[in-house]
PDB file of C-alpha atoms in Angstrom:
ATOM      1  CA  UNK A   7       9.900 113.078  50.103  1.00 50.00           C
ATOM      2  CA  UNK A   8       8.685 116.551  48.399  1.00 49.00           C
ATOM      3  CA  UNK A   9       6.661 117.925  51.502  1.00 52.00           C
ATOM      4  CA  UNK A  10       4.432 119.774  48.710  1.00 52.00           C
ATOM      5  CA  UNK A  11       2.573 116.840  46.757  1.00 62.00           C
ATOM      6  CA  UNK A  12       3.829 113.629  48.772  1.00 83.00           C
ATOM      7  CA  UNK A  13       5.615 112.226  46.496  1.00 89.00           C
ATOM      8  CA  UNK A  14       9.105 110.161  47.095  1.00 90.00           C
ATOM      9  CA  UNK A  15      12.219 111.143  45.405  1.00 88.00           C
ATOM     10  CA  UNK A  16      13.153 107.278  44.979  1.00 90.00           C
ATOM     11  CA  UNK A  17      10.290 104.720  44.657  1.00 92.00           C
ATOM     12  CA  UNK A  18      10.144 101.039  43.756  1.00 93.00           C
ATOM     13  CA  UNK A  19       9.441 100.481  40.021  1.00 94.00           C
ATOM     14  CA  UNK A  20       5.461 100.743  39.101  1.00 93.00           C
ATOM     15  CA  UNK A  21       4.331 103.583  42.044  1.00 93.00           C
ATOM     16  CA  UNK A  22       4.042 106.904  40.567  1.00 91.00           C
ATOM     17  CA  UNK A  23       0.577 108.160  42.649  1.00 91.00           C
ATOM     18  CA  UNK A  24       1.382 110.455  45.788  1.00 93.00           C
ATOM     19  CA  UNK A  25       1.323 109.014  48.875  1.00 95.00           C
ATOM     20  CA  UNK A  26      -1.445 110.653  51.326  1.00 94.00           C
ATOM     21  CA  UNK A  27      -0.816 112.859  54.442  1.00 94.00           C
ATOM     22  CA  UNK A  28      -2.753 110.604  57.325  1.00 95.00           C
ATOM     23  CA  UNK A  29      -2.767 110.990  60.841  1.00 96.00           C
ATOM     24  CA  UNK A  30      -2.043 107.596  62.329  1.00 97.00           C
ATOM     25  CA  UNK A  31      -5.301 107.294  64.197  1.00 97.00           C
ATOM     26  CA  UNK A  32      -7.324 107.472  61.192  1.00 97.00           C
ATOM     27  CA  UNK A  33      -5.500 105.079  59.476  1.00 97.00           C
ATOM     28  CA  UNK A  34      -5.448 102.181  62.677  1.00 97.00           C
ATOM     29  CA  UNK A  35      -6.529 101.449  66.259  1.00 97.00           C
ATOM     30  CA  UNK A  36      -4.776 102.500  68.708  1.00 98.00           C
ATOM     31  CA  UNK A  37      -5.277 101.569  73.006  1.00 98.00           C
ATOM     32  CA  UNK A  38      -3.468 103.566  75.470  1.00 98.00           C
ATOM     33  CA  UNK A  39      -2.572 100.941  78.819  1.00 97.00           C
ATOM     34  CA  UNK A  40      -3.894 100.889  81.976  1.00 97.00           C
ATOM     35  CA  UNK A  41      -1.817  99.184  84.759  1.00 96.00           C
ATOM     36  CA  UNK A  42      -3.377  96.869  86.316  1.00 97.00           C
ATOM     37  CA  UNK A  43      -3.051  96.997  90.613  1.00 97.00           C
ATOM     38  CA  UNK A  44       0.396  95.729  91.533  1.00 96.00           C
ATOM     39  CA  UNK A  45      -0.660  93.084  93.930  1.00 97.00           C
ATOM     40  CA  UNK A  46      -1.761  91.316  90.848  1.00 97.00           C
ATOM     41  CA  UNK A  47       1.744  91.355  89.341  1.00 97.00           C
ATOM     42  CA  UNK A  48       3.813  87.826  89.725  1.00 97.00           C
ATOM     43  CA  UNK A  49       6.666  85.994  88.229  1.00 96.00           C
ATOM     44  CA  UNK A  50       4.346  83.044  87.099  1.00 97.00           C
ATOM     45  CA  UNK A  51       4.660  82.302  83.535  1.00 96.00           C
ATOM     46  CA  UNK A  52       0.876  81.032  83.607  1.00 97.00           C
ATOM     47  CA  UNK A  53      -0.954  84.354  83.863  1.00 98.00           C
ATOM     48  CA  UNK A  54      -0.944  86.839  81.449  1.00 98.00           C
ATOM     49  CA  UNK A  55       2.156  89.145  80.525  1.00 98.00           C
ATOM     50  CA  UNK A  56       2.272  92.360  81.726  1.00 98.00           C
ATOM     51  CA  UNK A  57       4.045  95.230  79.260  1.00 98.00           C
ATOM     52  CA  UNK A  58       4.508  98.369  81.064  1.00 96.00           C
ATOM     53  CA  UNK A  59       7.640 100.321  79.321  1.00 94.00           C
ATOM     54  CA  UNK A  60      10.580  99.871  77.506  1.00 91.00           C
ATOM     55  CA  UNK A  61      12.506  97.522  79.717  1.00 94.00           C
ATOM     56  CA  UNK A  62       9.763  94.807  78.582  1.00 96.00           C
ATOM     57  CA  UNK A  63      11.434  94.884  75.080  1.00 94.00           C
ATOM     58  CA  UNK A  64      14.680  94.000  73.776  1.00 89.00           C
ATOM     59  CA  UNK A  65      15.568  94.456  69.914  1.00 85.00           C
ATOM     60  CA  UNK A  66      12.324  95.617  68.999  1.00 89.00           C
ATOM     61  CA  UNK A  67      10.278  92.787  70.450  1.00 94.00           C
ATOM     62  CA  UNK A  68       8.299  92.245  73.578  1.00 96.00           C
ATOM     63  CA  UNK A  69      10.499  90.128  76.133  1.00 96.00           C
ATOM     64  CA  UNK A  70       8.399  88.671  79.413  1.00 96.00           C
ATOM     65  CA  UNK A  71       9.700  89.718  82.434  1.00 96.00           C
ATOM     66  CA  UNK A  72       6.668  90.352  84.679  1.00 97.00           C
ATOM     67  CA  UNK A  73       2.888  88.638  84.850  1.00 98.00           C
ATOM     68  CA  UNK A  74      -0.422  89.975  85.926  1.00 98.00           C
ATOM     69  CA  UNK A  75      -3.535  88.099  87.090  1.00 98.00           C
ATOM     70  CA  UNK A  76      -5.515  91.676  86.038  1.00 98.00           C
ATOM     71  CA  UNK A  77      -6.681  92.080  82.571  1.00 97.00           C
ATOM     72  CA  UNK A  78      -6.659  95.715  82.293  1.00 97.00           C
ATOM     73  CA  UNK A  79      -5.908  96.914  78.413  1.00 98.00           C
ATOM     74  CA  UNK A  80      -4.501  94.458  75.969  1.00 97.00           C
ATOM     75  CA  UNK A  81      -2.777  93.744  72.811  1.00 98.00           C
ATOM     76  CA  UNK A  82      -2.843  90.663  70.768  1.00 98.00           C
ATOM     77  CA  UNK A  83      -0.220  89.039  68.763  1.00 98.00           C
ATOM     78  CA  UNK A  84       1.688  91.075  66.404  1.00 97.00           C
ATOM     79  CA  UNK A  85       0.886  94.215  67.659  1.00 98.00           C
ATOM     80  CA  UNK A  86       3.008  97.119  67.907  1.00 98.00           C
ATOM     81  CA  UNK A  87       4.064  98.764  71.502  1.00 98.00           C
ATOM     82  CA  UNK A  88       5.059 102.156  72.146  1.00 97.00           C
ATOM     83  CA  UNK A  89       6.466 103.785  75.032  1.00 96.00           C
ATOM     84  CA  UNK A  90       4.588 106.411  76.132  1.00 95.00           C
ATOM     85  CA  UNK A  91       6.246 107.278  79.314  1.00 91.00           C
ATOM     86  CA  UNK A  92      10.135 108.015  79.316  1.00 82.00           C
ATOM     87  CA  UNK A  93      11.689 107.068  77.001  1.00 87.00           C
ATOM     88  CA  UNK A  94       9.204 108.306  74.555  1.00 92.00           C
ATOM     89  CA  UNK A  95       8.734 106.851  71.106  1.00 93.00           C
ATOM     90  CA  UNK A  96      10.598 103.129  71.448  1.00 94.00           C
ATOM     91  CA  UNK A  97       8.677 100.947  69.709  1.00 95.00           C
ATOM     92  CA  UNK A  98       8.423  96.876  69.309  1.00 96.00           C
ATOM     93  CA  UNK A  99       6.507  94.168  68.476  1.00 97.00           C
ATOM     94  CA  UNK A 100       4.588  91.566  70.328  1.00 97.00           C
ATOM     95  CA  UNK A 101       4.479  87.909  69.259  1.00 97.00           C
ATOM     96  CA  UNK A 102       2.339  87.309  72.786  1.00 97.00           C
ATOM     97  CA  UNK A 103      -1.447  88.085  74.132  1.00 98.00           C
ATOM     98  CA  UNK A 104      -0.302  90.830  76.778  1.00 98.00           C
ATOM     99  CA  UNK A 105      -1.666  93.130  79.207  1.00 98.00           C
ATOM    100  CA  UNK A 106      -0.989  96.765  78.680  1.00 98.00           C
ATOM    101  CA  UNK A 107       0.290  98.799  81.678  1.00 97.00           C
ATOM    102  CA  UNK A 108       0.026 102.376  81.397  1.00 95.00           C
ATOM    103  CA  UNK A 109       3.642 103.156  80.018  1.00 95.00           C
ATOM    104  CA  UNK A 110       2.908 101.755  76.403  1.00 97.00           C
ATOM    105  CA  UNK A 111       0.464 101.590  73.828  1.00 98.00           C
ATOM    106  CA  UNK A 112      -0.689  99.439  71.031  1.00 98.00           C
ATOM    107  CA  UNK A 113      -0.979 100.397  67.791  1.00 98.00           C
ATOM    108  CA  UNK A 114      -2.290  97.990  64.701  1.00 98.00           C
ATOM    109  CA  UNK A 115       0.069  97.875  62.222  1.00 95.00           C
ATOM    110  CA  UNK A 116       1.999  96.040  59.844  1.00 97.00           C
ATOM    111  CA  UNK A 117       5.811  96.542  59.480  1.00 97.00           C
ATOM    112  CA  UNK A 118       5.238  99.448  57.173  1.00 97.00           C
ATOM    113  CA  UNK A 119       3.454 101.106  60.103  1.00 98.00           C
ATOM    114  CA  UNK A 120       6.469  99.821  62.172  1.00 97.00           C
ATOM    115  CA  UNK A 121       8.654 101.465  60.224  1.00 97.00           C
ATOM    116  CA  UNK A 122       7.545 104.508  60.372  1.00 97.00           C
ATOM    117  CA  UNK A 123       6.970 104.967  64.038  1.00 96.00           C
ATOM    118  CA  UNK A 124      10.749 103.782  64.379  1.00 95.00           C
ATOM    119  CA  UNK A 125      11.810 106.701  61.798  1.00 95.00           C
ATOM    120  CA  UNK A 126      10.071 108.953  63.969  1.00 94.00           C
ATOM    121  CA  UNK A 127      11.383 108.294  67.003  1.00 93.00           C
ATOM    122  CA  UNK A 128      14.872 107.843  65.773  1.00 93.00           C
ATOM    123  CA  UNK A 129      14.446 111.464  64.539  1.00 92.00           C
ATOM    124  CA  UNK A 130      13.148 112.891  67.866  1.00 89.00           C
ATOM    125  CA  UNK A 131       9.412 113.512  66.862  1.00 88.00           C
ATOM    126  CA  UNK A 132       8.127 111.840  69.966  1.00 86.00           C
ATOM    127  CA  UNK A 133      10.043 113.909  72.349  1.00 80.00           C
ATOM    128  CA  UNK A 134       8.636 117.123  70.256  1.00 76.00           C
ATOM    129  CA  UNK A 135       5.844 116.118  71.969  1.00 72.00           C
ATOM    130  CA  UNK A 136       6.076 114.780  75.171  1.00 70.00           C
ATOM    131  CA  UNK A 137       5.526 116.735  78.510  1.00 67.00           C
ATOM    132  CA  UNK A 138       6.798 117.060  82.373  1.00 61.00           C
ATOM    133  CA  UNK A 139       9.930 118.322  83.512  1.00 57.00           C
ATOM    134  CA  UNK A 140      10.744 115.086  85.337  1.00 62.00           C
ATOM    135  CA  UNK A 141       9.141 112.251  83.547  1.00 72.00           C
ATOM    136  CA  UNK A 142       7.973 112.575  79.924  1.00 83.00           C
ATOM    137  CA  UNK A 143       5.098 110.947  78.198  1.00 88.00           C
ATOM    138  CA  UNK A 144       3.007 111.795  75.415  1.00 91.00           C
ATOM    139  CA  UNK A 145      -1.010 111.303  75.405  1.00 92.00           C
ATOM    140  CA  UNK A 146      -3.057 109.585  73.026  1.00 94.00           C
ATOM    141  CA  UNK A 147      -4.075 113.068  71.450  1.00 94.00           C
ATOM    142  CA  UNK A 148      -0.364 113.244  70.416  1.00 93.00           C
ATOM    143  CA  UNK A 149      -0.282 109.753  68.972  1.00 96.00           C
ATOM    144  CA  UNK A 150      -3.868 109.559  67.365  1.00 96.00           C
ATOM    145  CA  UNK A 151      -2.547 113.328  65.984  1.00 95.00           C
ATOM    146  CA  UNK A 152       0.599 112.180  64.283  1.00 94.00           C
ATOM    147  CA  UNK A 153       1.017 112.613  61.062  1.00 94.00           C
ATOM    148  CA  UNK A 154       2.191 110.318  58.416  1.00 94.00           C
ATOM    149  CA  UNK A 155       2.767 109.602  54.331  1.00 94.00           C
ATOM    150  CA  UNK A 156       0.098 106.422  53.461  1.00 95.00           C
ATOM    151  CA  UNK A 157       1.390 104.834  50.272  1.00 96.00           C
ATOM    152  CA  UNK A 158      -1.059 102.330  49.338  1.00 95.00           C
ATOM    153  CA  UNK A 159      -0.965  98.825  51.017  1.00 96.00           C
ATOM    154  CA  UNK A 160       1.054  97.075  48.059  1.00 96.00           C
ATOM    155  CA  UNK A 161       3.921  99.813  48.060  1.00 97.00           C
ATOM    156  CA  UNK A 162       4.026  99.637  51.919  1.00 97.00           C
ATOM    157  CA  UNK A 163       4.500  95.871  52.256  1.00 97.00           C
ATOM    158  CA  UNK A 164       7.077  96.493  49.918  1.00 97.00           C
ATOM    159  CA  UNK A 165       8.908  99.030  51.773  1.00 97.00           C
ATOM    160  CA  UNK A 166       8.132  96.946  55.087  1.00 97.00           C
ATOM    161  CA  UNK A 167       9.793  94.105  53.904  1.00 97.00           C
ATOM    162  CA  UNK A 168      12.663  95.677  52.250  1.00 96.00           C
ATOM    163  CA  UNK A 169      13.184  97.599  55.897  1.00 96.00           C
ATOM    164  CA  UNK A 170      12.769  94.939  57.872  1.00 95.00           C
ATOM    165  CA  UNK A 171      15.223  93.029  55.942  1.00 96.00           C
ATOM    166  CA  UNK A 172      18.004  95.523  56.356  1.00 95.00           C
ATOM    167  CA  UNK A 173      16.980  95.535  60.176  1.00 92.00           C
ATOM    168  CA  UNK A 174      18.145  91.309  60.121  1.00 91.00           C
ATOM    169  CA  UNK A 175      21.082  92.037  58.448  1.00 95.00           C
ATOM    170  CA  UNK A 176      22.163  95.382  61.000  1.00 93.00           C
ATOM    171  CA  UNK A 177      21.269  93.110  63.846  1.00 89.00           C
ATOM    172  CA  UNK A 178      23.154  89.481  62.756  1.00 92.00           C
ATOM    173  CA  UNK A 179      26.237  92.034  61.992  1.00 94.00           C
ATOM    174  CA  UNK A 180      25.825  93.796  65.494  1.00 91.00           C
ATOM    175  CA  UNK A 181      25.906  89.874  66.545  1.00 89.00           C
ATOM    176  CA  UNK A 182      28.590  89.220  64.849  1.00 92.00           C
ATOM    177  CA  UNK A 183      30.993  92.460  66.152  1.00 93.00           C
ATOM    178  CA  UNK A 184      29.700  91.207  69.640  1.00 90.00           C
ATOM    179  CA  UNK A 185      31.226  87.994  69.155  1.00 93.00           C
ATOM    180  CA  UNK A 186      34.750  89.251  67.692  1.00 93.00           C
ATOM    181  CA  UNK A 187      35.187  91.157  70.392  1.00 91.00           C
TER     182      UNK A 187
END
């Protein structure tokens, strides 16, 4: 993309306008977690599930591991997570209700959105940001702050889709290698 006037060097056919320069907390909500007290945590399926870092996701989606009888912050369905606390940047989505612990946050987004917060961290933007010598986060400042090229909503569902798509196929091959060897 020409960093002058924001507009892609390869587009799909019928988008000529320039894409805007947004900072991601302008453009969608974003809630920072707060951990709940960890004599509410339990391994009961029941109560409500707890997302405190990346270890609760797998492949870029949310995977249950630990339960909390404290509501603290939450996410619904199909948001996005992001690790705030080390590692910085990973990001996934949520097909469950959960409670928000104090490593993550949840951004609204759809896969376009998704997209580009997994571009950024792939290309080390996060950890431009993040602070402490022995365990890095980033604040809500640095999130809220971050900057961004906003297509309009028809051009971004298509490059959503067309992403995500290539993410299925990179995965089911990854599978696949797995298997073979």
């Amino acid at each position: 993309m020409k960093n002058e006037n924001l507009v892609p060097k390869v587009r799909f056919k019928g988008f000529s306008d320039p894409w805007e320069q947004r900072k991601l907390g302008d453009i969608t909500a974003i809630t920072m977690g707060q951990s709940p007290s960890s004599a509410n945590y339990t391994n009961n399926p029941e109560d409500h599930i707890l997302v405190q870092g990346n270890a609760d996701m797998k492949n870029g989606y949310v995977l249950p591991r630990v339960w909390t009888t404290q509501i603290t912050k939450k996410a619904e369905a199909g948001d996005l997570i992001l690790s705030v606390r080390a590692p910085v940047g990973d990001i996934g989505k949520t097909d469950y209700d959960v409670v928000l612990g104090r490593g993550v946050a949840s951004i609204k987004g759809n896969e376009f959105i998704y997209q580009t917060l997994k571009y950024m961290n792939d290309i080390g933007k996060w950890t431009r940001f993040s602070t402490g010598s022995t365990f890095e986060s980033i604040n809500s400042a640095d999130i809220k702050d971050a900057r961004i090229g906003y297509p309009k909503l028809n051009e971004q569902n298509l490059i959503g889709n067309i992403l995500e798509k290539m993410d299925s196929i990179i995965a089911a091959n990854e599978d696949k290698l797995e298997q073979l060897r």
